[in-house]
Structure formats: structure tokens, C-alpha cells
Amino acid sequence: MGEELNNDVEKHTQNPRARRRRRGGRGRRGNGNGNAADWTPSMFQVEAVAGKHRFHDLGLPDTLLHAIADLKFEYCSPIQARSLPYTLRGNDVVGKAQTGTGKTAAFLITIINDLLQNPSPPERYAGEARALVIAPTRELVLQIADDARHLCKYTELNVHTLVGGMDYDKQRRRLYDNHCDILVATPGRLLDFCGSNDVFLDRVEVLVIDEADRMLDMGFIPQVRRIVRQTPKKDYRQTLLFSATFTPEVLDLAAQWTEDATTIEIEPERVATDSVEQKIYITETSQKYRLLANLLSSEELESAIVFANRRDQCRRLEEQLSKAGFSVGLLSGEVPQNKRVRTLDNFKSGKIKVLVATDVAGRGIHIDGISHVVNFTLPEEPEDYVHRIGRTGRAGKTGTSISFACEDDAFLLEPIEELLGQKLECEQPPAELLN
Ligand code: AMP
């Protein structure tokens, strides 16, 4: 793919200034919803409750509030309640928050509010982004862009995504046809577009760096540095940086990239004890597949994500389950992006009942109504356990997580228990699941 990309880049580098002078198309005109103009904030009734913050009280533009009402968000989540008072005034924020806390909406509401309050320049160039969100994985980028489109539905703002593994020319054409208000991208593909003069970052008003710790782990920081250097200096842009953990490296980057930032720390999700029943089955490695197949056939299982640590394990599991007649999809880094998107859509619509995923691919997937999470192998990072089981027990429902602990990985339970602050009871699987 590298070669293919380079050819592409070369093609587009010819005569960059001419390209740049070309104007992007107009923004989208609303969403075609005939009733949108009649909506007033009084139609979004949310009772005032002591200690809770309503979106009404933030002075947001009606078009944004209307979209929030459609999403049925009534009160701000803690990260939103604590960050929005600063970020809506244009201040920088460094936030410690995991997925599931509502951090995406926190930064998107900030961006959309800024873009709506500050009129766009009279003449804009194609590919000139007003707000930029960088995230480490393609899934996360697509998820953020999806959330952004929901929140922008009553505005004329355009959301663009740039991710590797998807059609370069299509992404490029979209940038030429529509103004670029919010650009959500993975670092590598974004740099390709900057290098070919298809994207310009020197007018970025709001920069969001999401999952900074993951970017560090994945070795993306040199690329992110190059991206940040192309945006206006930090006192001319607003910068929001989020990370699930605050390591010295993350804090060092935050200090370099933000100006007088307010630091906000939200405690890790406590999903574990609240809405997810956690079971740990002691198994032998040789029993695991049978146990899994029997579990997936049981009646109370509506839909499940099965996690394994490595891509090859996921691939093998998906093949075995598929041969055994399960409707199953694979979500891992080795699956082409468009196929992954299709798989997710099929899972969301219920066409696929079981998804086999790696941690990176499964992270940040927000689908309500998943009844079970199965840890075929225990994760090496305790935080990944919390992320995995947090895929169920969402949106007020309860869920079940079942982890297999075998002779090879049972030692990984202790750090997980430490992180959760609770003991996980191990049990023998019911006999009928071993038949
Ligand atoms: P995030 O942490 O950004 O990945 O968001 C987790 C989930 O919470 C997403 O499904 C959001 O749609 C949802 N969400 C975000 N903010 C709120 C809110 N204020 N009220 C209810 N749900 C929310």
C-alpha cells in the first residue's frame, strides 16, 4: 500500500498553489429536515437537578442544542460538566478521560460552538481545515466523525475524515467539493494529504489530540509533532488534549502543545461493578474453543464481542466459528478498512451476531445492546480489560462479561483486580458448556 500511496502523493503535488486557490464548495444546507426551523429550546425539557449540569445552561447555539436533544443527552457527563465551562470560552484543556466518559461530545460541542460563533472567512480554500481532531486508529476516527455528523446535523458544517486503507482519491475529491470545517484524521494519512497540498492546517482554530497515550504507544508522536507544527502557534489556536492515562511523557507533550491549560481528571469508568456481571471461567487451553462455541449458542446471548490478544488468534477463531455456522465478523488491523466498516454496520443492524476483535480494533466501538463480552484470552494491559467489558452494559442496560483464564494467562488476573479494586471470583464453567 505504501507504494500506491506514494504514487498518489506525487500525482497531487503538481502545482499546489493553483489547487489551493480553488474554492471549496459550499457547506451543507441543514439536513433537509423540514421541522428543524420550528424547533425551540423550550421543546427540550430537562428538569433542573441539583449537582447536574444541563446542556441548556451552556448558552449553545440552538442548532447545536437541537442535535443534542435528538441524541437524548440531558445532563452533561462529568468530563463535559468540568471541561465545557473552560473550553467554550476558548481555553485549552488537558483531560484525563477514558472512552465511555463522553469526552468525544465534550470536544465536538466545543468545536461546533466555536465554528458557529465565529463566522468563517469570506473566501476559503479547498482543504483548509477550521478544526482538526487527530486520533490513533481508523475506527476511532470514523466513530468521532459519526458523532460529529450527528451533532452538526442542523448546521451547514462539513465533517471530513482522512484515514489510511480507504480510497485516497475519494477522500481528496470530497475535500475539493465541500468546505472543510471539521477534519478528523489518523496522523499518517493526514500527513500524506498535507504533503500533497490537499490539506492545509495553517487556519486551524481548534486542535484536538485524542488518546495521546495510545499515540505514544503506537509510535505516532513524531508524526503528531509534524502535524502540530503546521497549525498556528499555540497562542493562536485552542488545543484540547485527551489521554486515558497521565504518564510523564503525556504531560510533557501537553505542556508543549497547550497554553495555560486547565487540567481535568475523570476517574476510570466504574462499569465493572455497576452494570456488567463479570464471570471468570477457569479452563484448560484445549477446552476454550468448545466452551466458546457452546456459550455463543446459548439462548440468553443476543450478541457478543469476543476479544483475543493477537490478530492471528482472532482470524483463526473467526474461521472456526464461521465454519461451525455462526454469523460472525472479524475486526482486526489486518482486515481492509471498508470491510471493517461493513462488518460493524452488519453487527449494528443485527445481521452478524458475533464479532471477534483485537483490542485496538475493538476500542472505542460504541454499540448499545451488546449482551455479552467474551475474553478468549485475558488482556496483557489491565486497562484493556476495562475497555473490553465496557462494550456491554451500556445505555442503562446490564451485560455479562465472561473471561477464560487458563494455565497460560491466569497470572494476568491480579493486575486487573488491582485496577478494579475488587476481587474477581473464578469458577469452573457449567458442565453443559463443556459438552
Ligand atoms: P465517549 O466517551 O465519547 O466515547 O462517549 C461514550 C458514549 O456516551 C457515546 O455513546 C455517547 O453518545 C454517549 N454520551 C456522551 N455524552 C453523553 C451525555 N451527556 N448523556 C448521555 N450520553 C452521552
Short mmCIF file of C-alpha atoms and ligand atoms in Angstrom, two decimals:
data_model
loop_
_atom_site.label_atom_id
_atom_site.label_comp_id
_atom_site.label_asym_id
_atom_site.label_seq_id
_atom_site.Cartn_x
_atom_site.Cartn_y
_atom_site.Cartn_z
CA MET A 1 0.00 0.00 0.00
CA GLY A 2 2.94 2.32 0.77
CA GLU A 3 3.92 2.37 -2.88
CA GLU A 4 0.43 3.02 -4.05
CA LEU A 5 0.16 5.93 -1.66
CA ASN A 6 3.43 7.47 -2.73
CA ASN A 7 2.37 7.45 -6.35
CA ASP A 8 -0.80 9.14 -5.34
CA VAL A 9 1.03 11.77 -3.37
CA GLU A 10 3.29 12.51 -6.32
CA LYS A 11 0.36 12.98 -8.64
CA HIS A 12 -1.24 15.54 -6.39
CA THR A 13 1.85 17.61 -5.66
CA GLN A 14 1.88 19.26 -9.06
CA ASN A 15 1.08 22.95 -8.94
CA PRO A 16 -0.11 23.17 -5.33
CA ARG A 17 -0.87 26.93 -5.37
CA ALA A 18 -3.33 26.63 -8.22
CA ARG A 19 -5.02 23.87 -6.36
CA ARG A 20 -5.06 25.93 -3.28
CA ARG A 21 -6.74 28.90 -4.95
CA ARG A 22 -9.64 26.76 -5.98
CA ARG A 23 -12.54 27.37 -3.66
CA GLY A 24 -14.21 24.56 -1.85
CA GLY A 25 -17.92 24.10 -2.38
CA ARG A 26 -20.49 25.45 -0.03
CA GLY A 27 -21.36 23.88 3.25
CA ARG A 28 -24.27 21.55 3.61
CA ARG A 29 -27.64 23.23 3.88
CA GLY A 30 -29.12 21.76 7.02
CA ASN A 31 -30.24 18.17 6.87
CA GLY A 32 -33.38 18.52 4.86
CA ASN A 33 -35.46 18.09 7.98
CA GLY A 34 -38.45 20.33 7.34
CA ASN A 35 -39.20 20.87 11.02
CA ALA A 36 -35.73 21.97 12.04
CA ALA A 37 -36.52 25.69 11.69
CA ASP A 38 -39.51 25.39 14.03
CA TRP A 39 -37.54 23.89 16.87
CA THR A 40 -37.00 25.95 20.01
CA PRO A 41 -35.04 25.12 23.17
CA SER A 42 -38.34 25.08 25.10
CA MET A 43 -39.11 21.84 23.26
CA PHE A 44 -36.16 20.22 25.03
CA GLN A 45 -37.47 19.99 28.59
CA VAL A 46 -34.96 18.75 31.12
CA GLU A 47 -35.67 19.14 34.79
CA ALA A 48 -33.08 21.11 36.76
CA VAL A 49 -31.44 18.78 39.28
CA ALA A 50 -29.00 19.91 41.95
CA GLY A 51 -25.45 18.86 41.13
CA LYS A 52 -26.24 18.11 37.50
CA HIS A 53 -25.50 20.37 34.54
CA ARG A 54 -27.96 20.70 31.70
CA PHE A 55 -26.87 21.49 28.17
CA HIS A 56 -29.46 24.28 28.16
CA ASP A 57 -27.43 26.29 30.61
CA LEU A 58 -24.30 26.49 28.47
CA GLY A 59 -25.51 29.15 26.02
CA LEU A 60 -25.06 26.88 23.00
CA PRO A 61 -26.47 27.83 19.59
CA ASP A 62 -29.96 26.39 19.03
CA THR A 63 -28.86 24.28 16.06
CA LEU A 64 -26.34 22.52 18.29
CA LEU A 65 -28.75 22.18 21.21
CA HIS A 66 -31.35 20.71 18.86
CA ALA A 67 -28.90 17.97 17.78
CA ILE A 68 -28.02 17.29 21.43
CA ALA A 69 -31.73 16.95 22.21
CA ASP A 70 -32.10 14.46 19.32
CA LEU A 71 -29.26 12.41 20.82
CA LYS A 72 -31.23 12.43 24.09
CA PHE A 73 -28.30 13.76 26.09
CA GLU A 74 -29.96 15.53 29.02
CA TYR A 75 -27.24 16.23 31.54
CA CYS A 76 -23.53 16.75 30.97
CA SER A 77 -21.31 13.82 31.86
CA PRO A 78 -18.58 14.70 34.42
CA ILE A 79 -15.92 15.38 31.77
CA GLN A 80 -18.38 17.61 29.90
CA ALA A 81 -19.53 19.43 33.04
CA ARG A 82 -15.97 20.10 34.06
CA SER A 83 -14.40 20.94 30.70
CA LEU A 84 -17.10 22.83 28.77
CA PRO A 85 -17.15 25.92 31.02
CA TYR A 86 -13.48 26.42 30.09
CA THR A 87 -13.41 25.19 26.53
CA LEU A 88 -16.49 27.14 25.44
CA ARG A 89 -14.59 30.29 26.47
CA GLY A 90 -11.72 29.25 24.23
CA ASN A 91 -9.39 27.92 26.92
CA ASP A 92 -7.10 24.94 26.48
CA VAL A 93 -7.84 21.76 28.40
CA VAL A 94 -5.77 18.68 29.16
CA GLY A 95 -8.17 15.92 30.11
CA LYS A 96 -7.62 12.52 31.62
CA ALA A 97 -10.62 10.56 30.47
CA GLN A 98 -11.24 7.14 29.04
CA THR A 99 -13.67 6.19 26.31
CA GLY A 100 -17.18 5.94 27.64
CA THR A 101 -16.94 9.16 29.63
CA GLY A 102 -18.43 11.39 26.92
CA LYS A 103 -15.13 13.10 26.06
CA THR A 104 -15.88 12.97 22.33
CA ALA A 105 -19.02 15.04 22.72
CA ALA A 106 -17.11 17.37 25.07
CA PHE A 107 -14.60 18.32 22.38
CA LEU A 108 -17.07 18.21 19.49
CA ILE A 109 -19.50 20.55 21.25
CA THR A 110 -16.56 22.90 21.87
CA ILE A 111 -15.56 22.81 18.21
CA ILE A 112 -19.06 23.22 16.81
CA ASN A 113 -19.83 26.07 19.18
CA ASP A 114 -16.61 27.82 18.15
CA LEU A 115 -17.25 27.38 14.43
CA LEU A 116 -20.82 28.60 14.71
CA GLN A 117 -19.97 31.61 16.89
CA ASN A 118 -17.07 32.72 14.69
CA PRO A 119 -18.14 33.24 11.10
CA SER A 120 -15.94 31.57 8.52
CA PRO A 121 -13.66 33.77 6.39
CA PRO A 122 -15.40 35.14 3.25
CA GLU A 123 -13.09 33.26 0.94
CA ARG A 124 -11.96 29.81 1.86
CA TYR A 125 -9.63 27.45 0.13
CA ALA A 126 -10.24 23.83 -0.59
CA GLY A 127 -8.72 21.61 2.07
CA GLU A 128 -8.35 24.40 4.62
CA ALA A 129 -9.49 22.92 7.93
CA ARG A 130 -11.02 25.08 10.66
CA ALA A 131 -10.92 22.38 13.31
CA LEU A 132 -8.72 19.31 13.43
CA VAL A 133 -9.13 16.15 15.52
CA ILE A 134 -6.29 13.62 15.45
CA ALA A 135 -6.94 10.12 16.77
CA PRO A 136 -4.76 7.00 16.68
CA THR A 137 -7.00 4.45 14.96
CA ARG A 138 -9.24 4.35 11.93
CA GLU A 139 -12.15 3.04 13.99
CA LEU A 140 -11.88 5.88 16.43
CA VAL A 141 -11.68 8.46 13.63
CA LEU A 142 -14.81 7.07 11.99
CA GLN A 143 -16.61 6.96 15.32
CA ILE A 144 -15.69 10.57 16.13
CA ALA A 145 -16.73 11.72 12.66
CA ASP A 146 -20.02 9.89 13.02
CA ASP A 147 -20.68 11.62 16.36
CA ALA A 148 -19.66 14.95 14.76
CA ARG A 149 -22.12 14.48 11.88
CA HIS A 150 -24.93 13.84 14.36
CA LEU A 151 -24.07 16.98 16.29
CA CYS A 152 -23.74 19.06 13.09
CA LYS A 153 -26.97 17.85 11.52
CA TYR A 154 -28.80 21.17 11.82
CA THR A 155 -25.80 23.27 10.80
CA GLU A 156 -24.02 23.79 7.50
CA LEU A 157 -20.75 22.50 8.87
CA ASN A 158 -18.97 19.76 6.95
CA VAL A 159 -17.12 16.91 8.57
CA HIS A 160 -14.30 15.19 6.67
CA THR A 161 -12.33 12.09 7.58
CA LEU A 162 -8.87 11.05 6.44
CA VAL A 163 -7.87 7.52 7.30
CA GLY A 164 -5.49 5.03 5.77
CA GLY A 165 -6.84 1.98 4.00
CA MET A 166 -9.71 3.88 2.38
CA ASP A 167 -9.87 5.36 -1.08
CA TYR A 168 -7.39 8.26 -1.23
CA ASP A 169 -8.96 9.90 -4.27
CA LYS A 170 -12.45 9.75 -2.85
CA GLN A 171 -11.34 11.46 0.35
CA ARG A 172 -9.49 14.03 -1.75
CA ARG A 173 -12.44 14.71 -4.04
CA ARG A 174 -14.71 15.31 -1.08
CA LEU A 175 -12.26 17.92 0.18
CA TYR A 176 -12.46 19.73 -3.16
CA ASP A 177 -16.21 19.63 -3.32
CA ASN A 178 -17.01 20.80 0.20
CA HIS A 179 -15.51 23.22 2.66
CA CYS A 180 -13.54 21.58 5.39
CA ASP A 181 -14.93 22.67 8.74
CA ILE A 182 -14.07 19.70 10.91
CA LEU A 183 -11.32 17.35 9.84
CA VAL A 184 -10.92 14.07 11.75
CA ALA A 185 -7.84 12.06 10.83
CA THR A 186 -5.23 9.50 11.71
CA PRO A 187 -1.73 11.03 11.72
CA GLY A 188 -0.19 9.12 8.78
CA ARG A 189 -2.92 9.76 6.24
CA LEU A 190 -3.23 13.37 7.32
CA LEU A 191 0.48 13.96 6.69
CA ASP A 192 0.12 12.41 3.23
CA PHE A 193 -2.63 14.92 2.45
CA CYS A 194 -0.60 17.82 3.85
CA GLY A 195 2.42 16.69 1.83
CA SER A 196 0.41 16.65 -1.39
CA ASN A 197 -1.08 20.08 -0.66
CA ASP A 198 -4.58 18.72 -0.46
CA VAL A 199 -4.98 19.79 3.15
CA PHE A 200 -3.81 22.99 4.85
CA LEU A 201 -3.61 23.34 8.59
CA ASP A 202 -2.45 26.94 8.96
CA ARG A 203 -6.01 28.17 9.65
CA VAL A 204 -6.88 25.63 12.30
CA GLU A 205 -8.79 27.31 15.12
CA VAL A 206 -9.29 24.28 17.37
CA LEU A 207 -6.91 21.33 17.58
CA VAL A 208 -7.89 18.17 19.43
CA ILE A 209 -5.41 15.39 20.17
CA ASP A 210 -7.36 12.35 21.32
CA GLU A 211 -5.94 9.31 23.11
CA ALA A 212 -2.47 10.84 23.42
CA ASP A 213 -1.24 7.85 25.43
CA ARG A 214 -2.27 5.46 22.65
CA MET A 215 -0.49 7.68 20.11
CA LEU A 216 2.66 7.39 22.23
CA ASP A 217 2.29 3.59 22.49
CA MET A 218 1.80 3.30 18.76
CA GLY A 219 4.85 5.43 17.98
CA PHE A 220 2.84 8.24 16.34
CA ILE A 221 4.29 11.15 18.29
CA PRO A 222 6.88 12.22 15.68
CA GLN A 223 4.05 12.40 13.14
CA VAL A 224 1.79 14.29 15.53
CA ARG A 225 4.63 16.73 16.18
CA ARG A 226 4.91 17.42 12.45
CA ILE A 227 1.17 17.98 12.27
CA VAL A 228 1.08 20.32 15.26
CA ARG A 229 3.91 22.37 13.72
CA GLN A 230 1.74 23.02 10.67
CA THR A 231 -1.09 24.50 12.73
CA PRO A 232 -0.98 28.10 14.04
CA LYS A 233 1.17 28.72 17.13
CA LYS A 234 -0.41 27.59 20.37
CA ASP A 235 -1.47 31.09 21.44
CA TYR A 236 -3.40 31.45 18.16
CA ARG A 237 -5.27 28.17 18.38
CA GLN A 238 -7.29 26.36 21.01
CA THR A 239 -5.83 22.99 21.97
CA LEU A 240 -7.58 20.15 23.75
CA LEU A 241 -5.59 17.06 24.61
CA PHE A 242 -7.14 13.88 26.00
CA SER A 243 -5.47 10.79 27.33
CA ALA A 244 -6.70 7.79 29.33
CA THR A 245 -3.57 7.95 31.47
CA PHE A 246 -1.28 10.79 32.51
CA THR A 247 2.26 9.47 32.16
CA PRO A 248 5.19 11.93 32.42
CA GLU A 249 5.54 11.72 28.59
CA VAL A 250 1.88 12.65 28.05
CA LEU A 251 2.13 15.56 30.46
CA ASP A 252 5.32 16.72 28.76
CA LEU A 253 3.58 16.77 25.36
CA ALA A 254 0.59 18.54 26.88
CA ALA A 255 2.89 21.23 28.27
CA GLN A 256 4.50 21.72 24.86
CA TRP A 257 1.28 21.91 22.88
CA THR A 258 -1.15 23.75 25.17
CA GLU A 259 -1.19 27.25 26.66
CA ASP A 260 -2.46 27.92 30.21
CA ALA A 261 -4.44 24.72 30.04
CA THR A 262 -6.86 23.61 32.72
CA THR A 263 -6.20 20.02 33.74
CA ILE A 264 -9.21 17.80 34.37
CA GLU A 265 -9.03 14.23 35.61
CA ILE A 266 -12.00 11.91 35.44
CA GLU A 267 -11.70 8.63 37.28
CA PRO A 268 -11.74 5.48 35.12
CA GLU A 269 -15.10 4.03 34.18
CA ARG A 270 -16.57 2.03 37.01
CA VAL A 271 -18.56 -0.08 34.58
CA ALA A 272 -17.07 -3.17 36.09
CA THR A 273 -19.12 -3.24 39.21
CA ASP A 274 -22.14 -1.26 38.09
CA SER A 275 -23.70 -2.67 35.00
CA VAL A 276 -21.58 -5.65 33.97
CA GLU A 277 -21.74 -9.04 35.64
CA GLN A 278 -18.21 -10.41 35.44
CA LYS A 279 -17.53 -14.13 35.33
CA ILE A 280 -14.13 -15.79 35.17
CA TYR A 281 -14.14 -19.39 33.96
CA ILE A 282 -11.10 -21.50 34.79
CA THR A 283 -10.37 -23.59 31.72
CA GLU A 284 -7.71 -25.61 30.05
CA THR A 285 -6.42 -24.13 26.82
CA SER A 286 -7.72 -27.17 24.92
CA GLN A 287 -11.29 -26.61 26.23
CA LYS A 288 -11.55 -22.96 25.30
CA TYR A 289 -12.94 -23.27 21.81
CA ARG A 290 -15.68 -25.73 22.81
CA LEU A 291 -16.59 -23.51 25.74
CA LEU A 292 -16.83 -20.50 23.46
CA ALA A 293 -18.95 -22.25 20.84
CA ASN A 294 -21.37 -23.53 23.50
CA LEU A 295 -21.58 -20.11 25.09
CA LEU A 296 -22.35 -18.44 21.78
CA SER A 297 -25.12 -20.97 21.16
CA SER A 298 -26.82 -20.31 24.50
CA GLU A 299 -30.19 -18.68 24.42
CA GLU A 300 -29.62 -15.65 26.59
CA LEU A 301 -26.79 -14.50 24.33
CA GLU A 302 -28.17 -11.88 21.95
CA SER A 303 -24.90 -10.53 20.57
CA ALA A 304 -21.30 -10.75 21.64
CA ILE A 305 -17.84 -9.38 21.10
CA VAL A 306 -15.12 -11.98 21.54
CA PHE A 307 -11.72 -10.49 22.31
CA ALA A 308 -8.39 -12.17 21.75
CA ASN A 309 -4.96 -10.62 22.13
CA ARG A 310 -3.47 -11.30 18.72
CA ARG A 311 -4.62 -10.85 15.15
CA ASP A 312 -3.83 -14.45 14.19
CA GLN A 313 -5.85 -15.76 17.15
CA CYS A 314 -8.78 -13.60 16.08
CA ARG A 315 -8.50 -14.75 12.48
CA ARG A 316 -8.45 -18.42 13.47
CA LEU A 317 -11.40 -18.02 15.82
CA GLU A 318 -13.45 -16.25 13.19
CA GLU A 319 -12.70 -19.02 10.67
CA GLN A 320 -13.60 -21.78 13.13
CA LEU A 321 -16.82 -20.09 14.25
CA SER A 322 -17.84 -19.31 10.73
CA LYS A 323 -17.27 -22.95 9.68
CA ALA A 324 -19.36 -24.01 12.65
CA GLY A 325 -22.26 -21.96 11.27
CA PHE A 326 -22.16 -18.83 13.47
CA SER A 327 -22.87 -15.48 11.86
CA VAL A 328 -19.57 -13.89 12.76
CA GLY A 329 -17.40 -10.96 11.68
CA LEU A 330 -13.74 -10.12 12.19
CA LEU A 331 -12.47 -6.75 13.36
CA SER A 332 -8.71 -6.52 13.40
CA GLY A 333 -5.95 -4.46 11.84
CA GLU A 334 -5.42 -6.95 9.03
CA VAL A 335 -8.95 -6.58 7.66
CA PRO A 336 -9.31 -3.89 4.96
CA GLN A 337 -10.98 -0.78 6.27
CA ASN A 338 -14.05 -0.83 4.04
CA LYS A 339 -14.71 -4.42 5.05
CA ARG A 340 -14.40 -3.50 8.71
CA VAL A 341 -16.91 -0.69 8.28
CA ARG A 342 -19.32 -3.13 6.59
CA THR A 343 -18.81 -5.68 9.34
CA LEU A 344 -19.57 -3.10 12.01
CA ASP A 345 -22.71 -1.99 10.17
CA ASN A 346 -23.87 -5.59 9.91
CA PHE A 347 -23.20 -6.10 13.60
CA LYS A 348 -25.08 -2.92 14.49
CA SER A 349 -28.07 -3.97 12.40
CA GLY A 350 -28.08 -7.48 13.92
CA LYS A 351 -27.14 -9.32 10.71
CA ILE A 352 -23.98 -10.50 12.46
CA LYS A 353 -24.36 -11.82 16.00
CA VAL A 354 -20.73 -12.30 16.97
CA LEU A 355 -17.76 -10.04 16.42
CA VAL A 356 -14.21 -11.27 17.00
CA ALA A 357 -11.88 -8.35 17.72
CA THR A 358 -8.44 -7.29 18.86
CA ASP A 359 -8.10 -4.59 21.49
CA VAL A 360 -7.03 -1.87 19.08
CA ALA A 361 -9.86 -2.60 16.64
CA GLY A 362 -12.46 -3.05 19.38
CA ARG A 363 -11.54 0.05 21.29
CA GLY A 364 -13.90 2.94 21.10
CA ILE A 365 -16.65 0.94 19.40
CA HIS A 366 -19.87 2.21 20.87
CA ILE A 367 -22.76 -0.04 20.11
CA ASP A 368 -25.56 -0.25 22.60
CA GLY A 369 -27.28 -3.54 23.30
CA ILE A 370 -24.34 -5.95 23.18
CA SER A 371 -25.34 -8.61 25.72
CA HIS A 372 -22.01 -10.39 26.18
CA VAL A 373 -18.27 -9.78 26.04
CA VAL A 374 -16.05 -12.84 25.99
CA ASN A 375 -12.36 -12.59 26.76
CA PHE A 376 -11.00 -15.62 24.92
CA THR A 377 -7.58 -14.57 26.19
CA LEU A 378 -7.03 -12.20 29.09
CA PRO A 379 -5.57 -8.85 28.06
CA GLU A 380 -1.99 -8.06 28.95
CA GLU A 381 -2.85 -4.48 29.89
CA PRO A 382 -5.36 -4.30 32.76
CA GLU A 383 -6.89 -1.12 31.25
CA ASP A 384 -7.84 -3.14 28.18
CA TYR A 385 -9.96 -5.39 30.41
CA VAL A 386 -12.00 -2.35 31.47
CA HIS A 387 -12.31 -1.22 27.86
CA ARG A 388 -13.37 -4.66 26.71
CA ILE A 389 -16.07 -5.30 29.28
CA GLY A 390 -17.29 -1.72 28.87
CA ARG A 391 -18.55 -2.70 25.38
CA THR A 392 -21.51 -4.26 27.19
CA GLY A 393 -23.69 -2.89 29.99
CA ARG A 394 -24.19 0.37 28.13
CA ALA A 395 -27.04 2.85 27.90
CA GLY A 396 -28.70 1.78 31.14
CA LYS A 397 -28.71 -1.94 30.29
CA THR A 398 -26.87 -4.70 32.09
CA GLY A 399 -24.40 -7.00 30.40
CA THR A 400 -22.27 -10.04 31.08
CA SER A 401 -18.56 -10.48 30.58
CA ILE A 402 -17.06 -13.94 30.59
CA SER A 403 -13.29 -14.30 30.72
CA PHE A 404 -11.43 -17.52 30.18
CA ALA A 405 -8.44 -17.93 32.44
CA CYS A 406 -6.14 -20.80 31.54
CA GLU A 407 -2.75 -22.01 32.67
CA ASP A 408 -1.04 -19.54 30.31
CA ASP A 409 -2.70 -16.34 31.36
CA ALA A 410 -4.37 -16.65 34.79
CA PHE A 411 -1.50 -14.62 36.27
CA LEU A 412 -2.90 -11.59 34.41
CA LEU A 413 -5.93 -11.52 36.73
CA GLU A 414 -4.10 -9.99 39.65
CA PRO A 415 -3.20 -6.65 37.99
CA ILE A 416 -6.78 -6.46 36.67
CA GLU A 417 -8.14 -6.93 40.20
CA GLU A 418 -5.78 -4.24 41.40
CA LEU A 419 -7.03 -1.78 38.80
CA LEU A 420 -10.67 -2.60 39.53
CA GLY A 421 -10.12 -2.52 43.28
CA GLN A 422 -12.12 -5.71 43.61
CA LYS A 423 -11.57 -9.45 43.72
CA LEU A 424 -12.74 -11.46 40.72
CA GLU A 425 -14.18 -14.81 41.72
CA CYS A 426 -13.03 -17.66 39.50
CA GLU A 427 -15.36 -20.59 38.85
CA GLN A 428 -15.50 -23.81 36.88
CA PRO A 429 -17.65 -23.39 33.77
CA PRO A 430 -21.06 -25.15 33.97
CA ALA A 431 -20.77 -28.75 32.75
CA GLU A 432 -23.22 -28.23 29.88
CA LEU A 433 -20.87 -25.68 28.33
CA LEU A 434 -18.12 -28.26 28.12
CA ASN A 435 -20.10 -30.94 26.31
P1 AMP B 1 -17.21 8.69 24.54
O1 AMP B 1 -16.60 8.62 25.90
O2 AMP B 1 -17.01 9.99 23.93
O3 AMP B 1 -16.71 7.58 23.71
O4 AMP B 1 -18.82 8.53 24.69
C1 AMP B 1 -19.45 7.40 25.22
C2 AMP B 1 -20.93 7.33 24.91
O5 AMP B 1 -21.67 8.23 25.72
C3 AMP B 1 -21.31 7.65 23.48
O6 AMP B 1 -22.19 6.63 23.04
C4 AMP B 1 -22.04 8.98 23.56
O7 AMP B 1 -23.04 9.08 22.58
C5 AMP B 1 -22.63 8.95 24.94
N1 AMP B 1 -22.76 10.28 25.57
C6 AMP B 1 -21.87 11.30 25.50
N2 AMP B 1 -22.30 12.34 26.25
C7 AMP B 1 -23.47 11.98 26.81
C8 AMP B 1 -24.39 12.64 27.69
N3 AMP B 1 -24.17 13.85 28.15
N4 AMP B 1 -25.50 11.96 28.04
C9 AMP B 1 -25.72 10.70 27.59
N5 AMP B 1 -24.89 10.02 26.78
C10 AMP B 1 -23.77 10.65 26.38
#
